[in-house]
N, CA, C and O atoms as a DFTB+ gen file, in Angstrom:
472 C
 N C O
     1  1     -13.645       1.972      26.458
     2  2     -12.913       3.203      26.248
     3  2     -12.431       3.310      24.800
     4  3     -12.457       4.385      24.202
     5  1     -11.988       2.165      24.245
     6  2     -11.523       2.162      22.870
     7  2     -12.656       2.539      21.909
     8  3     -12.440       3.264      20.938
     9  1     -13.849       2.047      22.186
    10  2     -15.002       2.350      21.338
    11  2     -15.351       3.836      21.395
    12  3     -15.764       4.417      20.391
    13  1     -15.187       4.447      22.557
    14  2     -15.475       5.880      22.687
    15  2     -14.479       6.706      21.880
    16  3     -14.869       7.673      21.226
    17  1     -13.213       6.343      21.916
    18  2     -12.212       7.066      21.124
    19  2     -12.476       6.886      19.630
    20  3     -12.334       7.824      18.846
    21  1     -12.862       5.672      19.251
    22  2     -13.179       5.411      17.856
    23  2     -14.369       6.249      17.401
    24  3     -14.350       6.814      16.307
    25  1     -15.402       6.332      18.234
    26  2     -16.573       7.140      17.915
    27  2     -16.208       8.617      17.795
    28  3     -16.674       9.304      16.887
    29  1     -15.378       9.098      18.707
    30  2     -14.933      10.494      18.650
    31  2     -14.161      10.768      17.355
    32  3     -14.352      11.807      16.723
    33  1     -13.296       9.837      16.968
    34  2     -12.542       9.989      15.723
    35  2     -13.480      10.048      14.531
    36  3     -13.297      10.878      13.640
    37  1     -14.472       9.185      14.503
    38  2     -15.424       9.171      13.387
    39  2     -16.206      10.487      13.333
    40  3     -16.397      11.051      12.255
    41  1     -16.653      10.972      14.484
    42  2     -17.400      12.228      14.513
    43  2     -16.541      13.410      14.049
    44  3     -17.014      14.265      13.300
    45  1     -15.309      13.459      14.484
    46  2     -14.407      14.539      14.059
    47  2     -14.144      14.444      12.559
    48  3     -14.140      15.457      11.860
    49  1     -13.923      13.221      12.066
    50  2     -13.703      13.044      10.631
    51  2     -14.931      13.464       9.831
    52  3     -14.802      14.105       8.788
    53  1     -16.109      13.112      10.307
    54  2     -17.344      13.489       9.620
    55  2     -17.529      15.002       9.619
    56  3     -17.966      15.574       8.620
    57  1     -17.204      15.646      10.720
    58  2     -17.314      17.106      10.795
    59  2     -16.344      17.788       9.837
    60  3     -16.726      18.718       9.128
    61  1     -15.111      17.340       9.810
    62  2     -14.120      17.921       8.892
    63  2     -14.540      17.700       7.450
    64  3     -14.439      18.607       6.624
    65  1     -15.014      16.485       7.140
    66  2     -15.467      16.202       5.771
    67  2     -16.648      17.080       5.387
    68  3     -16.696      17.600       4.272
    69  1     -17.602      17.250       6.297
    70  2     -18.776      18.079       6.012
    71  2     -18.378      19.533       5.772
    72  3     -18.866      20.159       4.831
    73  1     -17.502      20.073       6.609
    74  2     -17.057      21.465       6.423
    75  2     -16.329      21.603       5.099
    76  3     -16.571      22.552       4.352
    77  1     -15.443      20.672       4.802
    78  2     -14.700      20.712       3.540
    79  2     -15.644      20.623       2.350
    80  3     -15.454      21.322       1.354
    81  1     -16.658      19.772       2.443
    82  2     -17.606      19.610       1.340
    83  2     -18.451      20.862       1.144
    84  3     -18.715      21.254       0.008
    85  1     -18.877      21.489       2.227
    86  2     -19.725      22.685       2.124
    87  2     -18.948      23.848       1.525
    88  3     -19.522      24.671       0.812
    89  1     -17.671      23.926       1.799
    90  2     -16.847      25.001       1.234
    91  2     -16.695      24.838      -0.278
    92  3     -16.615      25.829      -1.003
    93  1     -16.656      23.594      -0.753
    94  2     -16.429      23.303      -2.174
    95  2     -17.747      22.907      -2.839
    96  3     -18.085      21.725      -2.906
    97  1     -18.487      23.904      -3.330
    98  2     -19.790      23.627      -3.932
    99  2     -19.821      23.845      -5.440
   100  3     -20.837      23.558      -6.073
   101  1     -18.743      24.342      -6.032
   102  2     -18.765      24.607      -7.462
   103  2     -18.805      23.303      -8.265
   104  3     -18.280      22.281      -7.825
   105  1     -19.427      23.346      -9.437
   106  2     -19.518      22.121     -10.246
   107  2     -18.157      21.749     -10.846
   108  3     -17.362      22.613     -11.217
   109  1     -17.918      20.454     -10.928
   110  2     -16.696      19.941     -11.549
   111  2     -17.093      18.916     -12.598
   112  3     -18.167      18.318     -12.536
   113  1     -16.202      18.730     -13.562
   114  2     -16.470      17.760     -14.612
   115  2     -15.920      16.404     -14.173
   116  3     -14.735      16.266     -13.866
   117  1     -16.809      15.406     -14.150
   118  2     -16.428      14.054     -13.763
   119  2     -16.511      13.178     -15.002
   120  3     -17.547      13.119     -15.666
   121  1     -15.419      12.502     -15.307
   122  2     -15.358      11.621     -16.479
   123  2     -15.652      10.191     -16.048
   124  3     -14.922       9.605     -15.248
   125  1     -16.743       9.635     -16.595
   126  2     -17.066       8.235     -16.390
   127  2     -16.495       7.463     -17.573
   128  3     -15.832       8.060     -18.421
   129  1     -16.724       6.183     -17.656
   130  2     -16.144       5.394     -18.746
   131  2     -16.624       5.856     -20.113
   132  3     -15.816       6.012     -21.029
   133  1     -17.923       6.078     -20.266
   134  2     -18.464       6.381     -21.586
   135  2     -19.026       7.787     -21.696
   136  3     -19.431       8.204     -22.781
   137  1     -19.057       8.506     -20.621
   138  2     -19.649       9.841     -20.647
   139  2     -18.984      10.719     -19.597
   140  3     -18.139      10.260     -18.828
   141  1     -19.368      11.957     -19.577
   142  2     -18.888      12.881     -18.553
   143  2     -20.056      13.739     -18.089
   144  3     -21.028      13.940     -18.818
   145  1     -19.943      14.240     -16.868
   146  2     -21.035      15.023     -16.307
   147  2     -20.467      16.120     -15.416
   148  3     -19.386      15.982     -14.844
   149  1     -21.216      17.206     -15.313
   150  2     -20.872      18.277     -14.382
   151  2     -21.659      18.042     -13.093
   152  3     -22.889      18.098     -13.078
   153  1     -20.934      17.780     -12.027
   154  2     -21.538      17.450     -10.735
   155  2     -20.962      18.401      -9.696
   156  3     -19.765      18.690      -9.731
   157  1     -21.779      18.895      -8.772
   158  2     -21.226      19.738      -7.698
   159  2     -20.158      18.970      -6.910
   160  3     -20.330      17.792      -6.596
   161  1     -19.077      19.644      -6.604
   162  2     -17.965      19.017      -5.901
   163  2     -18.385      18.473      -4.536
   164  3     -17.820      17.486      -4.065
   165  1     -19.370      19.107      -3.898
   166  2     -19.850      18.622      -2.606
   167  2     -20.368      17.190      -2.718
   168  3     -20.151      16.379      -1.817
   169  1     -21.055      16.873      -3.828
   170  2     -21.560      15.513      -4.024
   171  2     -20.431      14.533      -4.282
   172  3     -20.491      13.385      -3.841
   173  1     -19.405      14.975      -4.990
   174  2     -18.252      14.109      -5.251
   175  2     -17.532      13.792      -3.939
   176  3     -17.156      12.646      -3.694
   177  1     -17.343      14.802      -3.106
   178  2     -16.645      14.598      -1.824
   179  2     -17.446      13.687      -0.908
   180  3     -16.910      12.722      -0.363
   181  1     -18.721      13.989      -0.738
   182  2     -19.560      13.181       0.159
   183  2     -19.724      11.763      -0.393
   184  3     -19.678      10.794       0.366
   185  1     -19.913      11.638      -1.690
   186  2     -20.040      10.309      -2.301
   187  2     -18.777       9.480      -2.150
   188  3     -18.850       8.286      -1.860
   189  1     -17.624      10.097      -2.342
   190  2     -16.357       9.385      -2.183
   191  2     -16.139       8.953      -0.741
   192  3     -15.677       7.840      -0.490
   193  1     -16.465       9.817       0.199
   194  2     -16.335       9.479       1.613
   195  2     -17.266       8.321       1.974
   196  3     -16.867       7.389       2.672
   197  1     -18.496       8.387       1.498
   198  2     -19.470       7.335       1.768
   199  2     -19.017       6.008       1.165
   200  3     -19.103       4.966       1.815
   201  1     -18.530       6.047      -0.085
   202  2     -18.064       4.834      -0.743
   203  2     -16.854       4.241      -0.012
   204  3     -16.756       3.023       0.133
   205  1     -15.947       5.085       0.442
   206  2     -14.806       4.602       1.217
   207  2     -15.240       3.954       2.520
   208  3     -14.675       2.942       2.934
   209  1     -16.245       4.536       3.168
   210  2     -16.781       3.945       4.394
   211  2     -17.423       2.593       4.146
   212  3     -17.266       1.669       4.944
   213  1     -18.149       2.473       3.035
   214  2     -18.765       1.186       2.696
   215  2     -17.716       0.118       2.424
   216  3     -17.874      -1.030       2.840
   217  1     -16.654       0.487       1.732
   218  2     -15.579      -0.470       1.450
   219  2     -14.920      -0.921       2.753
   220  3     -14.669      -2.111       2.940
   221  1     -14.639       0.015       3.649
   222  2     -14.039      -0.332       4.940
   223  2     -14.973      -1.229       5.753
   224  3     -14.515      -2.169       6.403
   225  1     -16.263      -0.950       5.722
   226  2     -17.249      -1.766       6.428
   227  2     -17.282      -3.182       5.862
   228  3     -17.322      -4.154       6.617
   229  1     -17.265      -3.299       4.550
   230  2     -17.269      -4.608       3.898
   231  2     -16.028      -5.404       4.276
   232  3     -16.127      -6.593       4.580
   233  1     -14.868      -4.770       4.262
   234  2     -13.633      -5.461       4.634
   235  2     -13.693      -5.903       6.092
   236  3     -13.249      -7.003       6.422
   237  1     -14.236      -5.063       6.963
   238  2     -14.384      -5.434       8.366
   239  2     -15.308      -6.617       8.559
   240  3     -15.016      -7.508       9.357
   241  1     -16.425      -6.640       7.836
   242  2     -17.350      -7.772       7.928
   243  2     -16.696      -9.062       7.432
   244  3     -16.879     -10.125       8.026
   245  1     -15.936      -8.962       6.344
   246  2     -15.266     -10.149       5.817
   247  2     -14.246     -10.678       6.820
   248  3     -14.137     -11.889       7.012
   249  1     -13.507      -9.791       7.453
   250  2     -12.518     -10.207       8.449
   251  2     -13.212     -10.862       9.647
   252  3     -12.754     -11.889      10.149
   253  1     -14.306     -10.272      10.097
   254  2     -15.049     -10.827      11.228
   255  2     -15.607     -12.203      10.882
   256  3     -15.554     -13.117      11.705
   257  1     -16.141     -12.359       9.673
   258  2     -16.677     -13.640       9.234
   259  2     -15.579     -14.700       9.219
   260  3     -15.790     -15.826       9.668
   261  1     -14.409     -14.335       8.700
   262  2     -13.293     -15.278       8.632
   263  2     -12.844     -15.690      10.034
   264  3     -12.568     -16.866      10.271
   265  1     -12.769     -14.739      10.963
   266  2     -12.368     -15.060      12.326
   267  2     -13.395     -15.958      13.012
   268  3     -13.016     -16.889      13.722
   269  1     -14.674     -15.698      12.815
   270  2     -15.707     -16.534      13.414
   271  2     -15.649     -17.956      12.856
   272  3     -15.833     -18.923      13.595
   273  1     -15.398     -18.078      11.570
   274  2     -15.292     -19.397      10.954
   275  2     -14.089     -20.153      11.516
   276  3     -14.179     -21.352      11.779
   277  1     -12.970     -19.463      11.701
   278  2     -11.786     -20.094      12.283
   279  2     -12.052     -20.551      13.706
   280  3     -11.648     -21.647      14.093
   281  1     -12.728     -19.722      14.488
   282  2     -13.053     -20.086      15.864
   283  2     -13.947     -21.325      15.896
   284  3     -13.724     -22.225      16.705
   285  1     -14.952     -21.379      15.030
   286  2     -15.846     -22.546      15.000
   287  2     -15.085     -23.805      14.618
   288  3     -15.322     -24.872      15.185
   289  1     -14.162     -23.688      13.651
   290  2     -13.378     -24.857      13.252
   291  2     -12.495     -25.334      14.401
   292  3     -12.377     -26.536      14.638
   293  1     -11.880     -24.403      15.108
   294  2     -11.019     -24.775      16.228
   295  2     -11.826     -25.348      17.385
   296  3     -11.381     -26.285      18.048
   297  1     -13.015     -24.789      17.633
   298  2     -13.875     -25.351      18.684
   299  2     -14.289     -26.778      18.341
   300  3     -14.359     -27.637      19.220
   301  1     -14.563     -27.026      17.067
   302  2     -14.946     -28.368      16.641
   303  2     -13.780     -29.334      16.836
   304  3     -13.966     -30.447      17.328
   305  1     -12.589     -28.909      16.453
   306  2     -11.409     -29.757      16.636
   307  2     -11.128     -29.985      18.113
   308  3     -10.707     -31.074      18.505
   309  1     -11.353     -28.983      18.922
   310  2     -11.134     -29.117      20.361
   311  2     -12.139     -30.097      20.968
   312  3     -11.789     -30.904      21.829
   313  1     -13.389     -30.015      20.509
   314  2     -14.408     -30.941      21.004
   315  2     -14.095     -32.376      20.579
   316  3     -14.359     -33.317      21.328
   317  1     -13.541     -32.544      19.397
   318  2     -13.203     -33.877      18.907
   319  2     -12.035     -34.482      19.677
   320  3     -11.883     -35.703      19.709
   321  1     -11.204     -33.637      20.302
   322  2     -10.059     -34.166      21.051
   323  2     -10.515     -34.877      22.322
   324  3      -9.780     -35.705      22.858
   325  1     -11.720     -34.567      22.813
   326  2     -12.313     -35.321      23.909
   327  2     -12.081     -34.784      25.295
   328  3     -13.001     -34.814      26.112
   329  1     -10.888     -34.292      25.606
   330  2     -10.607     -33.913      26.987
   331  2     -10.606     -32.403      27.212
   332  3     -10.299     -31.947      28.313
   333  1     -10.937     -31.636      26.205
   334  2     -10.964     -30.182      26.360
   335  2      -9.598     -29.542      26.257
   336  3      -9.479     -28.319      26.328
   337  1      -8.556     -30.359      26.088
   338  2      -7.198     -29.839      25.934
   339  2      -6.797     -29.958      24.459
   340  3      -7.215     -30.882      23.762
   341  1      -5.998     -29.026      24.011
   342  2      -5.536     -29.061      22.627
   343  2      -4.504     -30.175      22.460
   344  3      -3.615     -30.322      23.299
   345  1      -4.612     -30.953      21.396
   346  2      -3.610     -31.983      21.142
   347  2      -2.229     -31.360      20.935
   348  3      -2.118     -30.192      20.562
   349  1      -1.193     -32.138      21.176
   350  2       0.178     -31.624      21.071
   351  2       0.504     -31.149      19.663
   352  3       1.252     -30.185      19.499
   353  1      -0.044     -31.809      18.637
   354  2       0.294     -31.406      17.269
   355  2      -0.239     -30.016      16.929
   356  3       0.226     -29.408      15.966
   357  1      -1.193     -29.503      17.688
   358  2      -1.710     -28.155      17.439
   359  2      -0.732     -27.097      17.897
   360  3      -0.814     -25.945      17.472
   361  1       0.179     -27.474      18.746
   362  2       1.096     -26.498      19.314
   363  2       2.329     -26.288      18.448
   364  3       3.211     -25.512      18.815
   365  1       2.407     -26.965      17.305
   366  2       3.575     -26.788      16.437
   367  2       3.485     -25.482      15.666
   368  3       2.522     -24.729      15.808
   369  1       4.486     -25.224      14.860
   370  2       4.573     -23.931      14.172
   371  2       3.725     -23.872      12.906
   372  3       3.720     -22.840      12.235
   373  1       3.000     -24.952      12.549
   374  2       2.193     -24.912      11.332
   375  2       0.953     -24.041      11.504
   376  3       0.350     -23.622      10.516
   377  1       0.566     -23.764      12.747
   378  2      -0.576     -22.885      12.990
   379  2      -0.125     -21.438      12.891
   380  3       1.004     -21.096      13.245
   381  1      -1.005     -20.616      12.414
   382  2      -0.699     -19.191      12.385
   383  2      -0.669     -18.667      13.818
   384  3      -1.236     -19.295      14.711
   385  1      -0.018     -17.529      14.054
   386  2       0.029     -16.993      15.420
   387  2      -1.360     -16.768      16.007
   388  3      -1.569     -17.002      17.197
   389  1      -2.307     -16.321      15.197
   390  2      -3.668     -16.110      15.684
   391  2      -4.339     -17.408      16.086
   392  3      -5.020     -17.469      17.109
   393  1      -4.148     -18.466      15.271
   394  2      -4.729     -19.766      15.587
   395  2      -4.105     -20.342      16.853
   396  3      -4.807     -20.917      17.684
   397  1      -2.774     -20.189      17.005
   398  2      -2.109     -20.674      18.215
   399  2      -2.647     -19.966      19.450
   400  3      -2.840     -20.581      20.499
   401  1      -2.889     -18.650      19.313
   402  2      -3.414     -17.888      20.448
   403  2      -4.807     -18.378      20.822
   404  3      -5.127     -18.483      22.006
   405  1      -5.633     -18.677      19.836
   406  2      -6.978     -19.183      20.099
   407  2      -6.895     -20.535      20.802
   408  3      -7.640     -20.788      21.748
   409  1      -5.991     -21.408      20.344
   410  2      -5.835     -22.719      20.965
   411  2      -5.402     -22.568      22.417
   412  3      -5.933     -23.246      23.296
   413  1      -4.446     -21.688      22.673
   414  2      -3.975     -21.491      24.045
   415  2      -5.071     -20.899      24.927
   416  3      -5.190     -21.261      26.097
   417  1      -5.876     -19.983      24.366
   418  2      -6.989     -19.435      25.144
   419  2      -8.011     -20.506      25.471
   420  3      -8.546     -20.545      26.579
   421  1      -8.280     -21.368      24.519
   422  2      -9.230     -22.458      24.759
   423  2      -8.710     -23.386      25.853
   424  3      -9.479     -23.874      26.682
   425  1      -7.388     -23.627      25.848
   426  2      -6.819     -24.474      26.897
   427  2      -6.968     -23.825      28.269
   428  3      -7.268     -24.494      29.257
   429  1      -6.754     -22.510      28.313
   430  2      -6.831     -21.837      29.606
   431  2      -8.264     -21.748      30.115
   432  3      -8.483     -21.611      31.319
   433  1      -9.237     -21.824      29.220
   434  2     -10.647     -21.787      29.602
   435  2     -11.262     -23.175      29.464
   436  3     -12.335     -23.327      28.880
   437  1     -10.602     -24.158      29.986
   438  2     -11.070     -25.530      29.907
   439  2     -12.467     -25.652      30.544
   440  3     -12.612     -25.376      31.735
   441  1     -13.490     -26.055      29.785
   442  2     -14.842     -26.142      30.342
   443  2     -14.982     -27.216      31.418
   444  3     -15.995     -27.250      32.116
   445  1     -13.999     -28.084      31.565
   446  2     -14.049     -29.125      32.590
   447  2     -13.548     -28.615      33.940
   448  3     -13.619     -29.332      34.938
   449  1     -13.045     -27.384      33.977
   450  2     -12.487     -26.876      35.220
   451  2     -13.601     -26.466      36.184
   452  3     -14.765     -26.367      35.796
   453  1     -13.233     -26.232      37.429
   454  2     -14.193     -25.863      38.466
   455  2     -14.780     -24.470      38.242
   456  3     -15.840     -24.158      38.783
   457  1     -14.104     -23.624      37.450
   458  2     -14.575     -22.250      37.226
   459  2     -15.916     -22.203      36.522
   460  3     -16.670     -21.244      36.685
   461  1     -16.225     -23.235      35.734
   462  2     -17.441     -23.199      34.940
   463  2     -18.593     -23.978      35.571
   464  3     -19.692     -24.011      35.017
   465  1     -18.363     -24.584      36.683
   466  2     -19.434     -25.356      37.315
   467  2     -20.220     -24.469      38.258
   468  3     -19.648     -23.665      38.994
   469  1     -21.544     -24.620      38.230
   470  2     -22.386     -23.767      39.067
   471  2     -22.810     -24.450      40.326
   472  3     -23.524     -23.862      41.138
């Protein structure tokens, strides 16, 4: 359901941006570092929107990569503990709230439990 609302928001934003861009078609002067150019405002609007989307996508990928790396590190530490339970020192306040939540989730999904046996 969350993904559907997100998709609807993106579609509405794209529609509003497209209408706004089509209304503004007159050329504007854009100053670059060493030169300036007259570019239709529609291209400036669409280009800025596209560039903002790329930046947001890049930040999202970086966040996802960091979270996956943290999960792999915690899984490795959990496997090294031997019994599938998090060691007591992991439960202290030196872990970030996100890391503590991952540790607690791993404890609740102990692979040695009867739930995972077929």
